[in-house]
Amino acid sequence: MLEKNQLMIENRDTLHLKVCNIIREAILKGELKPGQRLKQSDLADAMGVSRMPIREALQKLEAEGLIKLEPHKGAVVKAIEVGDIEEIYALRTELEKMAVYQSVEHLTDEDHQQLTTLVEQMETSEDVDEFIRYNIEFHRLLMKWSSWERLNSFISTLWNGLPQQTPHILKGQKETSNVEHRSILNAVLNRDKETAANLVSNHISRTGNMLVKRLKEEGKK
């Protein structure tokens, strides 16, 4: 997971995000266990970076609810609870539906082309991390023209952590999502905002239900 010199020293603003992604993925895959203490010095040595991007990444992961920063103890990995997942996906199901409904009729021809390209890239991508990047951009672009700032802020917060990484966790998620993304795209191209919004809602709900089932099978509560 955290191999020496895994990261290249790049722009400081992007480096801490890459560090964050690596640690987050290790937590979600179970490579870093609940209750495990994360020492900044160990993480910095393992990834070949300074402590500053490690510190910034841990602060972001605490905001996402994946770790807890304890006084005099440092960062500790938190357990992922089923109730948290149910809440996140129930909220996303409704809020993103609202945002897509607002946005679809305002999407431009250029937006349509970008969405089409992203769907094609997801369908042909063989790399899971690459698929995740396209998926994030696809969903963000769908909601591009949502005008409610509070709604957009809530959605942005809910997107942190688990929603990004489900292709790593759920077997067949990429293939099923590709079918659903193609249906969403067709509704968007037809400017059918009601169908597009409902399809997005069902897409999110289905993923949440699968994730909850997976966690319960692993004995999580």
mmCIF file of C-alpha atoms in Angstrom:
data_model
loop_
_atom_site.group_PDB
_atom_site.id
_atom_site.type_symbol
_atom_site.label_atom_id
_atom_site.label_comp_id
_atom_site.label_asym_id
_atom_site.label_seq_id
_atom_site.Cartn_x
_atom_site.Cartn_y
_atom_site.Cartn_z
ATOM 1 C CA MET A 1 0.000 0.000 0.000
ATOM 2 C CA LEU A 2 2.376 2.709 1.216
ATOM 3 C CA GLU A 3 5.566 1.925 -0.636
ATOM 4 C CA LYS A 4 8.682 4.072 -0.505
ATOM 5 C CA ASN A 5 8.783 6.816 -3.133
ATOM 6 C CA GLN A 6 5.304 5.978 -4.377
ATOM 7 C CA LEU A 7 4.650 9.667 -4.859
ATOM 8 C CA MET A 8 6.572 12.145 -6.930
ATOM 9 C CA ILE A 9 7.162 15.544 -5.372
ATOM 10 C CA GLU A 10 4.741 17.776 -7.220
ATOM 11 C CA ASN A 11 2.773 20.933 -6.685
ATOM 12 C CA ARG A 12 2.055 21.137 -2.970
ATOM 13 C CA ASP A 13 -1.653 21.760 -3.563
ATOM 14 C CA THR A 14 -2.026 18.470 -5.427
ATOM 15 C CA LEU A 15 0.442 16.418 -3.364
ATOM 16 C CA HIS A 16 -1.643 16.352 -0.188
ATOM 17 C CA LEU A 17 -4.683 15.263 -2.238
ATOM 18 C CA LYS A 18 -2.721 12.338 -3.682
ATOM 19 C CA VAL A 19 -1.529 11.410 -0.193
ATOM 20 C CA CYS A 20 -5.129 11.651 1.009
ATOM 21 C CA ASN A 21 -6.348 9.375 -1.791
ATOM 22 C CA ILE A 22 -3.766 6.712 -0.963
ATOM 23 C CA ILE A 23 -4.561 6.687 2.762
ATOM 24 C CA ARG A 24 -8.330 6.807 2.136
ATOM 25 C CA GLU A 25 -8.172 3.874 -0.245
ATOM 26 C CA ALA A 26 -6.122 1.861 2.255
ATOM 27 C CA ILE A 27 -8.751 2.497 4.929
ATOM 28 C CA LEU A 28 -11.677 1.608 2.670
ATOM 29 C CA LYS A 29 -9.971 -1.567 1.458
ATOM 30 C CA GLY A 30 -9.284 -2.614 5.039
ATOM 31 C CA GLU A 31 -5.502 -2.399 4.678
ATOM 32 C CA LEU A 32 -5.544 0.093 7.539
ATOM 33 C CA LYS A 33 -7.713 -1.358 10.303
ATOM 34 C CA PRO A 34 -10.191 0.371 12.641
ATOM 35 C CA GLY A 35 -8.361 1.482 15.768
ATOM 36 C CA GLN A 36 -4.990 1.498 14.020
ATOM 37 C CA ARG A 37 -2.850 4.517 14.859
ATOM 38 C CA LEU A 38 -1.402 6.481 11.951
ATOM 39 C CA LYS A 39 1.915 8.151 12.751
ATOM 40 C CA GLN A 40 2.755 11.088 10.535
ATOM 41 C CA SER A 41 6.454 10.214 10.508
ATOM 42 C CA ASP A 42 5.797 6.616 9.435
ATOM 43 C CA LEU A 43 3.403 7.679 6.693
ATOM 44 C CA ALA A 44 5.821 10.347 5.454
ATOM 45 C CA ASP A 45 8.704 7.850 5.306
ATOM 46 C CA ALA A 46 6.563 5.199 3.595
ATOM 47 C CA MET A 47 5.422 7.585 0.860
ATOM 48 C CA GLY A 48 8.627 9.547 0.504
ATOM 49 C CA VAL A 49 7.095 12.929 1.319
ATOM 50 C CA SER A 50 7.401 15.513 4.077
ATOM 51 C CA ARG A 51 5.041 15.627 7.042
ATOM 52 C CA MET A 52 3.167 18.688 5.761
ATOM 53 C CA PRO A 53 1.074 16.903 3.068
ATOM 54 C CA ILE A 54 0.522 14.033 5.523
ATOM 55 C CA ARG A 55 -0.809 16.467 8.126
ATOM 56 C CA GLU A 56 -3.109 18.152 5.574
ATOM 57 C CA ALA A 57 -4.356 14.783 4.308
ATOM 58 C CA LEU A 58 -5.182 13.577 7.817
ATOM 59 C CA GLN A 59 -7.167 16.743 8.513
ATOM 60 C CA LYS A 60 -9.211 16.130 5.355
ATOM 61 C CA LEU A 61 -9.788 12.480 6.257
ATOM 62 C CA GLU A 62 -11.016 13.516 9.706
ATOM 63 C CA ALA A 63 -13.543 15.848 8.053
ATOM 64 C CA GLU A 64 -14.697 12.867 5.968
ATOM 65 C CA GLY A 65 -15.197 10.807 9.111
ATOM 66 C CA LEU A 66 -12.629 8.131 8.251
ATOM 67 C CA ILE A 67 -10.168 8.917 11.039
ATOM 68 C CA LYS A 68 -10.166 10.682 14.385
ATOM 69 C CA LEU A 69 -7.423 13.065 15.465
ATOM 70 C CA GLU A 70 -6.932 12.555 19.206
ATOM 71 C CA PRO A 71 -4.924 14.944 21.416
ATOM 72 C CA HIS A 72 -1.468 13.568 22.252
ATOM 73 C CA LYS A 73 -2.249 10.353 20.339
ATOM 74 C CA GLY A 74 -2.456 11.431 16.705
ATOM 75 C CA ALA A 75 -4.696 9.905 14.049
ATOM 76 C CA VAL A 76 -6.700 6.740 14.634
ATOM 77 C CA VAL A 77 -8.670 4.888 11.935
ATOM 78 C CA LYS A 78 -12.413 4.874 12.632
ATOM 79 C CA ALA A 79 -14.699 1.927 12.004
ATOM 80 C CA ILE A 80 -17.057 2.249 9.030
ATOM 81 C CA GLU A 81 -20.589 1.762 10.340
ATOM 82 C CA VAL A 82 -23.590 0.641 8.317
ATOM 83 C CA GLY A 83 -25.731 3.455 9.709
ATOM 84 C CA ASP A 84 -23.313 6.046 8.331
ATOM 85 C CA ILE A 85 -23.493 4.503 4.867
ATOM 86 C CA GLU A 86 -27.285 4.343 4.951
ATOM 87 C CA GLU A 87 -27.450 8.018 5.917
ATOM 88 C CA ILE A 88 -24.939 9.151 3.274
ATOM 89 C CA TYR A 89 -26.659 7.323 0.435
ATOM 90 C CA ALA A 90 -30.190 8.236 1.513
ATOM 91 C CA LEU A 91 -29.180 11.896 1.439
ATOM 92 C CA ARG A 92 -27.309 11.591 -1.850
ATOM 93 C CA THR A 93 -30.284 9.830 -3.441
ATOM 94 C CA GLU A 94 -32.535 12.825 -2.802
ATOM 95 C CA LEU A 95 -30.108 15.740 -3.012
ATOM 96 C CA GLU A 96 -28.388 14.737 -6.254
ATOM 97 C CA LYS A 97 -31.772 14.034 -7.786
ATOM 98 C CA MET A 98 -32.730 17.632 -7.047
ATOM 99 C CA ALA A 99 -29.440 18.995 -8.415
ATOM 100 C CA VAL A 100 -29.639 17.008 -11.661
ATOM 101 C CA TYR A 101 -33.278 18.024 -12.156
ATOM 102 C CA GLN A 102 -32.223 21.681 -11.900
ATOM 103 C CA SER A 103 -29.180 21.280 -14.105
ATOM 104 C CA VAL A 104 -30.224 19.156 -17.095
ATOM 105 C CA GLU A 105 -32.155 21.746 -19.078
ATOM 106 C CA HIS A 106 -29.228 24.190 -18.821
ATOM 107 C CA LEU A 107 -26.517 21.814 -20.011
ATOM 108 C CA THR A 108 -24.933 23.062 -23.241
ATOM 109 C CA ASP A 109 -24.022 21.159 -26.390
ATOM 110 C CA GLU A 110 -20.420 21.267 -25.170
ATOM 111 C CA ASP A 111 -21.525 19.755 -21.849
ATOM 112 C CA HIS A 112 -23.352 17.019 -23.750
ATOM 113 C CA GLN A 113 -20.200 16.212 -25.712
ATOM 114 C CA GLN A 114 -18.102 16.083 -22.547
ATOM 115 C CA LEU A 115 -20.637 13.791 -20.856
ATOM 116 C CA THR A 116 -20.672 11.517 -23.903
ATOM 117 C CA THR A 117 -16.881 11.367 -23.912
ATOM 118 C CA LEU A 118 -16.781 10.563 -20.202
ATOM 119 C CA VAL A 119 -19.274 7.707 -20.610
ATOM 120 C CA GLU A 120 -17.212 6.293 -23.477
ATOM 121 C CA GLN A 121 -14.039 6.607 -21.413
ATOM 122 C CA MET A 122 -15.655 4.798 -18.483
ATOM 123 C CA GLU A 123 -16.874 2.037 -20.776
ATOM 124 C CA THR A 124 -13.412 1.416 -22.207
ATOM 125 C CA SER A 125 -11.308 2.067 -19.110
ATOM 126 C CA GLU A 126 -9.564 -0.983 -17.664
ATOM 127 C CA ASP A 127 -8.003 0.896 -14.752
ATOM 128 C CA VAL A 128 -10.248 1.303 -11.701
ATOM 129 C CA ASP A 129 -8.637 4.545 -10.504
ATOM 130 C CA GLU A 130 -9.004 6.004 -13.980
ATOM 131 C CA PHE A 131 -12.671 4.944 -14.017
ATOM 132 C CA ILE A 132 -13.183 6.654 -10.647
ATOM 133 C CA ARG A 133 -11.782 9.933 -11.994
ATOM 134 C CA TYR A 134 -14.105 9.835 -15.006
ATOM 135 C CA ASN A 135 -17.043 8.889 -12.780
ATOM 136 C CA ILE A 136 -16.483 11.820 -10.431
ATOM 137 C CA GLU A 137 -16.269 14.229 -13.374
ATOM 138 C CA PHE A 138 -19.421 12.738 -14.943
ATOM 139 C CA HIS A 139 -21.497 13.252 -11.811
ATOM 140 C CA ARG A 140 -20.123 16.734 -11.217
ATOM 141 C CA LEU A 141 -20.881 17.769 -14.777
ATOM 142 C CA LEU A 142 -24.439 16.449 -14.511
ATOM 143 C CA MET A 143 -25.004 18.878 -11.630
ATOM 144 C CA LYS A 144 -22.976 21.724 -13.126
ATOM 145 C CA TRP A 145 -25.890 24.111 -13.506
ATOM 146 C CA SER A 146 -27.577 23.477 -10.154
ATOM 147 C CA SER A 147 -28.034 26.987 -8.781
ATOM 148 C CA TRP A 148 -28.653 26.272 -5.081
ATOM 149 C CA GLU A 149 -25.370 26.895 -3.269
ATOM 150 C CA ARG A 150 -26.355 25.123 -0.048
ATOM 151 C CA LEU A 151 -27.528 22.078 -1.981
ATOM 152 C CA ASN A 152 -24.251 21.954 -3.895
ATOM 153 C CA SER A 153 -22.267 22.327 -0.676
ATOM 154 C CA PHE A 154 -24.142 19.461 1.022
ATOM 155 C CA ILE A 155 -23.551 17.204 -1.979
ATOM 156 C CA SER A 156 -19.850 18.059 -2.069
ATOM 157 C CA THR A 157 -19.495 17.037 1.576
ATOM 158 C CA LEU A 158 -21.352 13.757 1.033
ATOM 159 C CA TRP A 159 -19.118 12.907 -1.920
ATOM 160 C CA ASN A 160 -16.027 12.703 0.293
ATOM 161 C CA GLY A 161 -14.755 9.278 1.242
ATOM 162 C CA LEU A 162 -16.795 6.207 0.334
ATOM 163 C CA PRO A 163 -18.782 7.348 -2.731
ATOM 164 C CA GLN A 164 -15.583 7.816 -4.717
ATOM 165 C CA GLN A 165 -14.156 4.410 -3.916
ATOM 166 C CA THR A 166 -17.061 1.953 -4.374
ATOM 167 C CA PRO A 167 -15.552 0.431 -7.566
ATOM 168 C CA HIS A 168 -12.693 -0.755 -5.359
ATOM 169 C CA ILE A 169 -15.108 -2.263 -2.850
ATOM 170 C CA LEU A 170 -18.034 -3.715 -4.826
ATOM 171 C CA LYS A 171 -17.575 -6.525 -7.315
ATOM 172 C CA GLY A 172 -19.087 -5.672 -10.700
ATOM 173 C CA GLN A 173 -19.704 -2.035 -9.736
ATOM 174 C CA LYS A 174 -17.869 -0.653 -12.752
ATOM 175 C CA GLU A 175 -19.794 -2.774 -15.267
ATOM 176 C CA THR A 176 -23.209 -2.092 -13.696
ATOM 177 C CA SER A 177 -22.476 1.612 -13.410
ATOM 178 C CA ASN A 178 -21.544 1.802 -17.092
ATOM 179 C CA VAL A 179 -24.991 0.518 -18.098
ATOM 180 C CA GLU A 180 -26.658 3.033 -15.759
ATOM 181 C CA HIS A 181 -24.444 5.903 -16.932
ATOM 182 C CA ARG A 182 -25.399 5.221 -20.547
ATOM 183 C CA SER A 183 -29.114 5.392 -19.646
ATOM 184 C CA ILE A 184 -28.575 8.629 -17.733
ATOM 185 C CA LEU A 185 -26.679 10.102 -20.678
ATOM 186 C CA ASN A 186 -29.495 9.250 -23.100
ATOM 187 C CA ALA A 187 -32.026 11.019 -20.893
ATOM 188 C CA VAL A 188 -29.758 14.057 -20.619
ATOM 189 C CA LEU A 189 -29.230 14.236 -24.394
ATOM 190 C CA ASN A 190 -33.028 14.177 -24.774
ATOM 191 C CA ARG A 191 -33.213 16.971 -22.184
ATOM 192 C CA ASP A 192 -35.593 14.803 -20.153
ATOM 193 C CA LYS A 193 -34.746 16.196 -16.747
ATOM 194 C CA GLU A 194 -37.282 14.121 -14.829
ATOM 195 C CA THR A 195 -36.049 10.807 -16.220
ATOM 196 C CA ALA A 196 -32.401 11.820 -15.818
ATOM 197 C CA ALA A 197 -32.954 12.842 -12.192
ATOM 198 C CA ASN A 198 -34.806 9.618 -11.377
ATOM 199 C CA LEU A 199 -32.124 7.485 -13.036
ATOM 200 C CA VAL A 200 -29.385 9.213 -11.049
ATOM 201 C CA SER A 201 -31.376 8.693 -7.866
ATOM 202 C CA ASN A 202 -31.857 4.984 -8.618
ATOM 203 C CA HIS A 203 -28.166 4.649 -9.541
ATOM 204 C CA ILE A 204 -27.087 6.055 -6.178
ATOM 205 C CA SER A 205 -29.691 4.068 -4.225
ATOM 206 C CA ARG A 206 -28.633 0.813 -5.875
ATOM 207 C CA THR A 207 -24.990 1.442 -5.021
ATOM 208 C CA GLY A 208 -25.845 2.294 -1.424
ATOM 209 C CA ASN A 209 -27.910 -0.866 -0.999
ATOM 210 C CA MET A 210 -25.094 -3.014 -2.388
ATOM 211 C CA LEU A 211 -22.567 -1.358 -0.109
ATOM 212 C CA VAL A 212 -24.731 -1.875 2.978
ATOM 213 C CA LYS A 213 -25.219 -5.522 2.026
ATOM 214 C CA ARG A 214 -21.461 -5.958 1.612
ATOM 215 C CA LEU A 215 -20.706 -4.396 4.995
ATOM 216 C CA LYS A 216 -23.345 -6.518 6.753
ATOM 217 C CA GLU A 217 -21.855 -9.641 5.191
ATOM 218 C CA GLU A 218 -18.542 -8.593 6.720
ATOM 219 C CA GLY A 219 -20.218 -8.404 10.113
ATOM 220 C CA LYS A 220 -20.279 -4.620 10.424
ATOM 221 C CA LYS A 221 -23.101 -2.948 12.363
#
